XYZ file of C-alpha atoms in Angstrom:
462
model
C 0.000 0.000 0.000
C 1.060 3.570 -0.612
C 2.289 5.512 2.404
C -0.686 7.804 1.848
C -3.143 4.916 2.162
C -5.068 5.200 5.414
C -5.911 2.443 7.844
C -9.034 3.257 9.838
C -10.756 1.440 12.694
C -14.488 2.072 13.039
C -16.271 1.822 16.398
C -19.865 3.085 16.208
C -22.286 2.852 19.099
C -23.925 -0.561 19.002
C -27.155 0.757 17.436
C -28.253 0.211 13.840
C -28.916 3.921 13.366
C -25.200 4.479 14.043
C -23.739 1.295 12.560
C -25.209 1.815 9.078
C -23.830 5.372 8.616
C -20.436 4.017 9.678
C -20.722 1.309 7.015
C -21.559 4.016 4.481
C -18.458 6.113 5.200
C -16.386 2.904 5.287
C -17.555 2.059 1.770
C -16.683 5.557 0.549
C -13.160 5.289 1.984
C -12.614 1.730 0.754
C -13.758 2.755 -2.728
C -10.637 4.913 -2.810
C -8.346 2.121 -1.648
C -8.192 2.728 2.107
C -8.218 -0.139 4.628
C -11.064 -0.352 7.149
C -11.278 -2.433 10.342
C -14.926 -2.440 11.429
C -15.273 -3.389 15.107
C -18.624 -5.034 15.711
C -20.391 -7.471 18.085
C -19.810 -10.964 16.795
C -23.456 -11.965 16.221
C -24.367 -8.631 14.601
C -21.826 -8.981 11.799
C -23.996 -11.349 9.676
C -26.843 -8.806 9.846
C -24.777 -6.072 8.208
C -22.302 -8.053 6.112
C -24.389 -7.516 2.947
C -23.790 -3.747 3.267
C -20.034 -4.228 2.887
C -19.415 -3.316 -0.752
C -15.629 -3.782 -0.516
C -14.922 -6.994 1.431
C -11.342 -6.974 0.162
C -10.697 -3.746 2.077
C -13.335 -3.690 4.839
C -12.685 -6.324 7.500
C -15.117 -6.951 10.342
C -13.362 -7.317 13.682
C -15.612 -9.320 16.039
C -15.933 -8.514 19.730
C -17.867 -10.430 22.336
C -20.286 -8.231 24.280
C -19.992 -9.030 28.019
C -23.055 -9.990 30.008
C -24.715 -7.177 31.911
C -27.416 -7.704 34.497
C -30.827 -6.803 33.099
C -29.930 -7.448 29.450
C -31.533 -10.438 27.701
C -29.138 -13.233 26.807
C -27.480 -12.544 23.460
C -28.436 -8.846 23.291
C -25.719 -6.880 21.497
C -27.287 -3.777 19.968
C -30.200 -1.466 20.715
C -32.177 -3.335 18.046
C -32.190 -6.360 20.371
C -33.889 -4.614 23.308
C -36.596 -2.103 24.187
C -35.651 1.576 24.512
C -35.527 1.568 28.315
C -32.684 -0.974 28.141
C -30.529 1.087 25.762
C -28.356 2.412 28.664
C -27.449 -1.191 29.462
C -26.218 -1.681 25.882
C -23.808 1.209 26.337
C -22.728 -0.256 29.704
C -21.985 -3.524 27.922
C -20.123 -1.647 25.194
C -17.978 0.064 27.829
C -16.979 -3.369 29.114
C -15.525 -4.249 25.700
C -12.740 -1.704 26.270
C -10.021 -4.306 27.071
C -10.919 -6.332 23.958
C -10.960 -3.240 21.762
C -7.654 -2.030 23.162
C -6.091 -5.404 22.366
C -7.511 -5.276 18.827
C -6.208 -1.762 18.220
C -2.758 -2.735 19.531
C -2.698 -5.587 17.022
C -4.174 -3.677 14.056
C -2.209 -0.439 14.552
C -4.606 1.783 12.527
C -3.873 5.424 11.799
C -7.305 6.496 13.064
C -10.179 5.222 15.133
C -13.581 6.713 14.362
C -16.021 6.632 17.297
C -19.138 8.355 18.597
C -20.348 7.254 22.041
C -17.324 5.417 23.532
C -15.950 8.423 25.422
C -12.927 6.408 26.577
C -11.574 6.042 23.035
C -9.542 9.309 22.854
C -7.468 8.457 25.954
C -7.020 4.865 24.819
C -6.033 5.939 21.312
C -3.476 8.434 22.636
C -1.746 5.672 24.585
C -1.468 3.689 21.363
C -0.388 6.656 19.200
C -3.634 6.517 17.176
C -5.627 9.586 16.149
C -9.222 9.627 17.387
C -11.975 11.122 15.224
C -15.400 11.848 16.690
C -17.549 10.878 13.708
C -21.163 11.401 14.680
C -24.405 10.733 12.831
C -25.921 13.767 14.576
C -26.382 17.054 12.729
C -23.918 19.870 13.551
C -26.930 22.104 14.211
C -27.858 19.772 17.090
C -24.373 19.652 18.593
C -24.033 23.425 18.286
C -27.405 24.016 19.980
C -27.034 21.565 22.835
C -23.396 20.908 23.581
C -21.371 24.038 22.904
C -19.243 25.316 25.776
C -21.607 28.274 26.179
C -24.036 25.867 27.871
C -21.413 25.429 30.648
C -22.244 21.755 31.038
C -19.553 21.153 33.648
C -20.848 23.904 35.900
C -24.585 23.260 36.041
C -27.399 21.027 34.969
C -29.606 21.986 32.071
C -32.957 23.581 32.801
C -36.035 23.448 30.615
C -36.210 27.227 30.261
C -32.532 27.429 29.303
C -32.885 24.795 26.595
C -35.770 26.665 25.030
C -33.296 29.443 24.176
C -30.416 29.379 21.736
C -26.972 29.466 23.373
C -24.968 32.723 23.147
C -23.311 33.179 19.783
C -25.426 30.525 18.076
C -25.689 31.159 14.321
C -28.729 33.067 13.077
C -31.424 30.404 12.915
C -35.077 29.636 13.571
C -34.056 26.595 15.631
C -35.537 26.533 19.118
C -36.939 23.795 21.340
C -40.532 23.795 22.466
C -41.632 23.206 26.030
C -42.095 19.431 25.888
C -38.964 18.987 23.765
C -36.768 20.898 26.206
C -38.300 18.970 29.107
C -37.327 15.693 27.470
C -33.796 16.956 26.776
C -33.178 17.834 30.428
C -32.985 14.109 31.100
C -29.869 13.831 28.926
C -27.963 15.824 31.519
C -29.405 14.042 34.554
C -30.158 10.428 33.715
C -27.346 7.904 33.679
C -26.562 6.528 30.261
C -24.652 3.428 31.259
C -21.950 3.049 33.896
C -22.951 6.010 36.059
C -22.263 8.669 33.424
C -24.833 10.808 31.635
C -25.214 11.132 27.880
C -24.138 14.771 28.087
C -20.963 13.847 29.964
C -20.127 11.169 27.406
C -20.486 13.530 24.485
C -18.716 16.389 26.230
C -15.665 14.205 26.975
C -15.685 12.792 23.450
C -15.759 16.216 21.796
C -13.171 17.718 24.146
C -10.646 14.869 24.056
C -10.712 13.710 20.416
C -8.117 14.802 17.864
C -10.709 16.065 15.378
C -14.474 16.277 14.931
C -16.111 14.956 11.787
C -19.665 15.121 10.471
C -21.623 13.866 7.451
C -22.880 17.142 6.085
C -21.957 19.998 3.731
C -20.786 23.530 4.438
C -23.445 24.679 1.982
C -26.143 23.339 4.343
C -24.705 23.656 7.854
C -21.573 25.750 7.480
C -22.343 28.270 10.259
C -23.027 25.470 12.751
C -19.766 23.718 11.832
C -17.851 26.975 12.335
C -19.560 27.443 15.712
C -18.527 23.937 16.830
C -14.957 24.530 15.702
C -14.827 27.728 17.751
C -16.535 26.227 20.798
C -14.381 23.106 21.045
C -11.214 24.511 19.455
C -11.040 21.424 17.265
C -10.668 20.904 13.545
C -14.054 20.016 12.024
C -13.757 17.781 8.952
C -16.826 17.300 6.772
C -17.425 14.145 4.745
C -20.323 15.476 2.681
C -23.799 13.900 2.752
C -22.420 10.307 2.502
C -25.673 8.993 1.073
C -25.152 5.352 0.064
C -25.588 4.209 -3.505
C -28.161 1.404 -3.795
C -26.529 -1.938 -4.678
C -26.270 -2.176 -8.455
C -28.261 -5.397 -8.619
C -30.932 -4.282 -6.146
C -34.536 -4.322 -7.287
C -37.657 -3.466 -5.328
C -39.640 -6.432 -4.046
C -42.113 -7.516 -6.715
C -45.186 -7.087 -4.491
C -44.272 -3.462 -3.693
C -43.234 -2.709 -7.265
C -46.579 -3.984 -8.534
C -48.582 -2.061 -5.931
C -46.708 1.231 -6.333
C -46.789 0.876 -10.094
C -50.582 1.020 -10.089
C -50.581 4.733 -9.148
C -49.833 7.917 -11.046
C -46.382 9.502 -10.707
C -45.690 11.456 -7.500
C -49.044 10.624 -5.871
C -48.125 8.067 -3.162
C -47.284 9.136 0.405
C -44.512 7.046 1.975
C -44.360 7.079 5.780
C -41.339 5.664 7.591
C -40.115 6.141 11.160
C -36.908 4.102 11.058
C -35.890 0.950 12.877
C -36.189 2.154 16.469
C -38.962 4.763 16.639
C -42.102 3.242 18.166
C -45.301 5.222 18.783
C -47.924 4.669 21.447
C -51.094 3.047 20.143
C -53.234 6.198 20.227
C -50.707 8.288 18.298
C -50.074 5.397 15.907
C -53.780 5.385 15.084
C -53.840 9.175 14.689
C -50.960 8.880 12.224
C -52.544 6.243 9.998
C -55.914 7.992 10.176
C -54.162 11.175 9.025
C -52.740 9.294 6.058
C -56.236 8.044 5.250
C -57.724 11.517 5.690
C -55.297 12.988 3.146
C -57.260 11.172 0.435
C -54.023 10.086 -1.245
C -52.577 6.592 -1.677
C -50.058 5.749 1.057
C -47.486 3.173 2.101
C -46.606 3.265 5.818
C -43.617 1.223 7.039
C -43.977 1.399 10.819
C -43.116 -0.677 13.853
C -46.161 -1.986 15.769
C -47.049 0.457 18.561
C -45.943 -0.044 22.150
C -47.476 -3.142 23.717
C -48.853 -4.501 20.432
C -47.241 -7.529 18.822
C -48.701 -7.352 15.315
C -49.377 -4.289 13.199
C -52.843 -5.598 12.214
C -53.969 -5.533 15.860
C -53.282 -1.822 16.183
C -55.240 -0.420 13.252
C -58.429 1.608 13.843
C -61.796 -0.112 13.418
C -62.806 -0.222 9.757
C -59.466 1.192 8.576
C -58.510 -1.764 6.374
C -61.886 -1.813 4.663
C -61.890 1.943 4.016
C -58.346 2.051 2.626
C -58.329 -1.212 0.707
C -56.493 -0.787 -2.567
C -54.995 2.631 -1.772
C -53.250 2.152 1.556
C -50.707 -0.229 3.103
C -49.491 -0.318 6.705
C -46.584 -2.745 6.960
C -44.637 -3.699 10.076
C -41.581 -5.289 8.463
C -38.360 -4.031 6.891
C -38.612 -2.353 3.500
C -36.123 -1.122 0.907
C -36.479 2.548 1.793
C -34.044 3.946 -0.777
C -35.734 2.078 -3.616
C -39.214 3.070 -2.459
C -38.217 6.738 -2.210
C -36.831 6.541 -5.735
C -39.992 4.949 -7.181
C -41.748 7.229 -9.715
C -45.098 6.905 -7.918
C -43.816 8.163 -4.557
C -44.135 11.919 -4.148
C -43.849 12.558 -0.408
C -42.322 11.101 2.744
C -43.686 11.535 6.265
C -40.514 11.137 8.314
C -39.460 11.049 11.974
C -36.531 13.287 10.959
C -33.677 10.941 11.639
C -30.683 12.656 10.046
C -29.851 9.735 7.739
C -33.436 9.392 6.548
C -33.642 13.109 5.797
C -30.505 13.021 3.669
C -31.739 9.922 1.840
C -35.027 11.661 1.105
C -33.333 14.879 0.030
C -31.609 13.258 -2.959
C -34.970 12.110 -4.346
C -37.910 14.098 -5.699
C -40.023 13.420 -2.596
C -41.567 16.274 -0.642
C -40.945 16.315 3.120
C -43.516 16.153 5.901
C -41.647 16.414 9.194
C -42.755 14.573 12.317
C -39.909 14.524 14.891
C -40.318 12.212 17.867
C -37.362 12.674 20.211
C -33.822 13.911 20.733
C -31.957 15.386 17.799
C -34.981 14.909 15.520
C -36.605 18.085 16.881
C -33.676 20.236 15.801
C -33.323 18.371 12.500
C -36.944 19.229 11.781
C -36.468 22.937 12.591
C -33.411 23.011 10.344
C -35.301 21.512 7.401
C -38.666 23.160 7.952
C -37.473 26.496 9.351
C -33.983 27.458 8.204
C -33.925 25.659 4.848
C -37.713 25.702 4.272
C -37.676 22.417 2.369
C -40.513 20.699 4.254
C -43.545 21.216 6.475
C -43.597 20.146 10.111
C -46.769 18.582 11.476
C -48.345 20.764 14.157
C -48.109 19.357 17.682
C -49.352 20.322 21.128
C -46.895 22.722 22.799
C -47.007 20.955 26.161
C -47.029 17.239 25.353
C -46.084 16.968 21.670
C -49.214 15.094 20.647
C -50.585 15.439 17.132
C -53.943 14.829 15.479
C -54.999 13.004 12.349
C -56.191 16.347 10.968
C -52.741 17.843 11.561
C -51.084 14.979 9.694
C -53.467 15.325 6.766
C -53.092 19.108 6.617
C -49.284 18.975 6.441
C -49.426 16.390 3.643
C -51.870 18.485 1.641
C -49.748 21.624 2.158
C -46.718 20.090 0.441
C -48.646 18.139 -2.191
C -51.438 20.394 -3.415
C -50.551 22.443 -6.490
C -52.282 25.636 -5.330
C -50.777 25.703 -1.825
C -48.537 28.775 -1.439
C -46.562 27.078 1.333
C -46.258 24.012 -0.856
C -44.979 26.007 -3.813
C -42.258 27.514 -1.673
C -41.032 24.329 0.001
C -41.251 22.343 -3.246
C -39.065 24.893 -5.020
C -36.558 24.992 -2.154
C -36.499 21.209 -1.825
C -36.003 20.734 -5.571
C -33.067 23.150 -5.567
C -31.386 21.467 -2.595
C -32.104 18.015 -3.984
C -30.446 18.904 -7.267
C -27.396 20.193 -5.398
C -27.067 17.100 -3.172
C -27.533 14.715 -6.093
C -24.493 15.943 -7.986
C -21.922 13.152 -8.218
C -19.193 15.758 -8.184
C -20.367 16.955 -4.748
C -19.959 13.543 -3.149
C -16.576 12.960 -4.785
C -15.152 16.354 -3.939
C -16.155 16.114 -0.284
C -14.795 12.575 0.161
C -11.528 13.517 -1.579
C -11.167 16.585 0.648
C -12.097 14.485 3.695
C -9.292 12.024 2.933
C -6.780 14.804 2.289
C -7.568 16.379 5.662
C -7.189 13.047 7.433
C -3.839 12.591 5.713
C -2.921 16.095 6.828
C -3.528 15.123 10.461
C -0.871 12.436 9.983
C 1.516 14.814 8.262
C 1.063 13.022 4.957
C 0.606 14.561 1.529
C -1.751 12.826 -0.899
C -0.496 11.912 -4.340
C-alpha cells in the first residue's frame, strides 16, 4: 500500500442507526483504496455483512459483548432490546474496552472513528492513534445543545434554558418547544450506562478527540460547523452527505413494485419512522388515520405500537376496509431507498432521523416532518425552518401530541398544487435536492475528507 493509504478502525455505538452510517463512510473510503477495520459485536456482523461493498478492504473485527445484568441473553445492539434498556447496551459496550484495546494494539490503525465510547480518545493516545469523533448527529444539534456556552460542567440543564439558543449561536429559527426541552433535560441528569450521563459522554468525546467529523456539507450547515470549531477549538472535517448508492443489482420487491406501479407519478405518500422509533397506540392510530384523511394513496412502514405484537392488531376499526387498494401499513423491513426513488412516490412523512432526511433529500419526494425525540426536533427545525424544504406537522406545545387532521393538513400543504406554502417548500427542496444529487459533490467532499485526514498524519496525498 502507498504511504498515503489510510488504515481506519471504526467503532460506532452498538445501534443500527449508528452502525449503518459508519458502514456508508467505510464504503466511501474503501472505494478509494483505504483499509477499514470495522469493530462489531460478533453476532451482529452477519446482519450487516451484505452492506459491505468492498470486502477486500473492509474487514469486520468481532468482539464479544460481556453480560450485563438486566440485558436479555445474546443482546448486542439497541435493536435487540426495548428503549428503556438502551443504557445497558452502552454499559456492555464500555466493558468491551479491554478487547478493543487489544484489537487496536494488534491492528495499529492510523485512526479510530467513534461516537459514544468516550474512553476512546485516551485509549487511542496511549497507542499513538488519532481519534476522530464521527457522529451521525447534525452539527446544528451539537451546536445548539453541547457548545461550551451551555457550561455543562458547571450546572445542569434547565427546561427554560434549553428553550433558548446558546450565546453566539448562528442566526437560525431553531428553538426547542416546552415538551422537547423537558425531554432533553434528562440527557444531563439520567445515567446513560456506567454512572455517566449522555451529556458527559459527548462532552468528553468532543473535548478529548483529535478532530471532529460530520456527514454534512458547508453549503447546508456551514455556520453550525464553524460554531462547533470555535466552541471546542477542534478541527471540524466534513465528509459530505455520505448517502449510500443502492446496490447495483438491487430491485424493489415484486409485491411493492406492482402495488406502487398502479398509481400515477408522484401521488403516493410514503411514511417511515426508522428501525427504532415506536409510537404509542393512540398516536399510531392518529398517524394512519391522518394518512387516510389525506385522500391520497399511502405506504406506511412502521413498527407496531408499544405493547402490540402485530401491526394488524393496532389499526383503527374499519381502517382496512376503508383504505383497501390505496393504503398499506406494513410492520416489516422495506427497501427505503428504492421506495423513495420509485416514480409513484411523491412525499415522505418522516421522523426526521438525520440519515433518513438526507436519503429523502436526494430524491424528488416532498418532506412532511414529524420529529419524535432527541436530535430529531432540531433536525426538523433546520429543514422546515432554516432551509424551508418541508412542512412540520403541528403538535401540542405541552405534550407533543398530534392529530390526524394535523397529519393530513401537512401532507396536503406540500402536495397540493395551489398551496402557497407548498410552492415555496417544493421549489426549495427541488433546488437542494439537485445540489445534493451531484456526483461531483460527493466525490469532492470525500476527496477533501481524505486529504484532511492525511494532513492530520503529516502526509501529503499523491
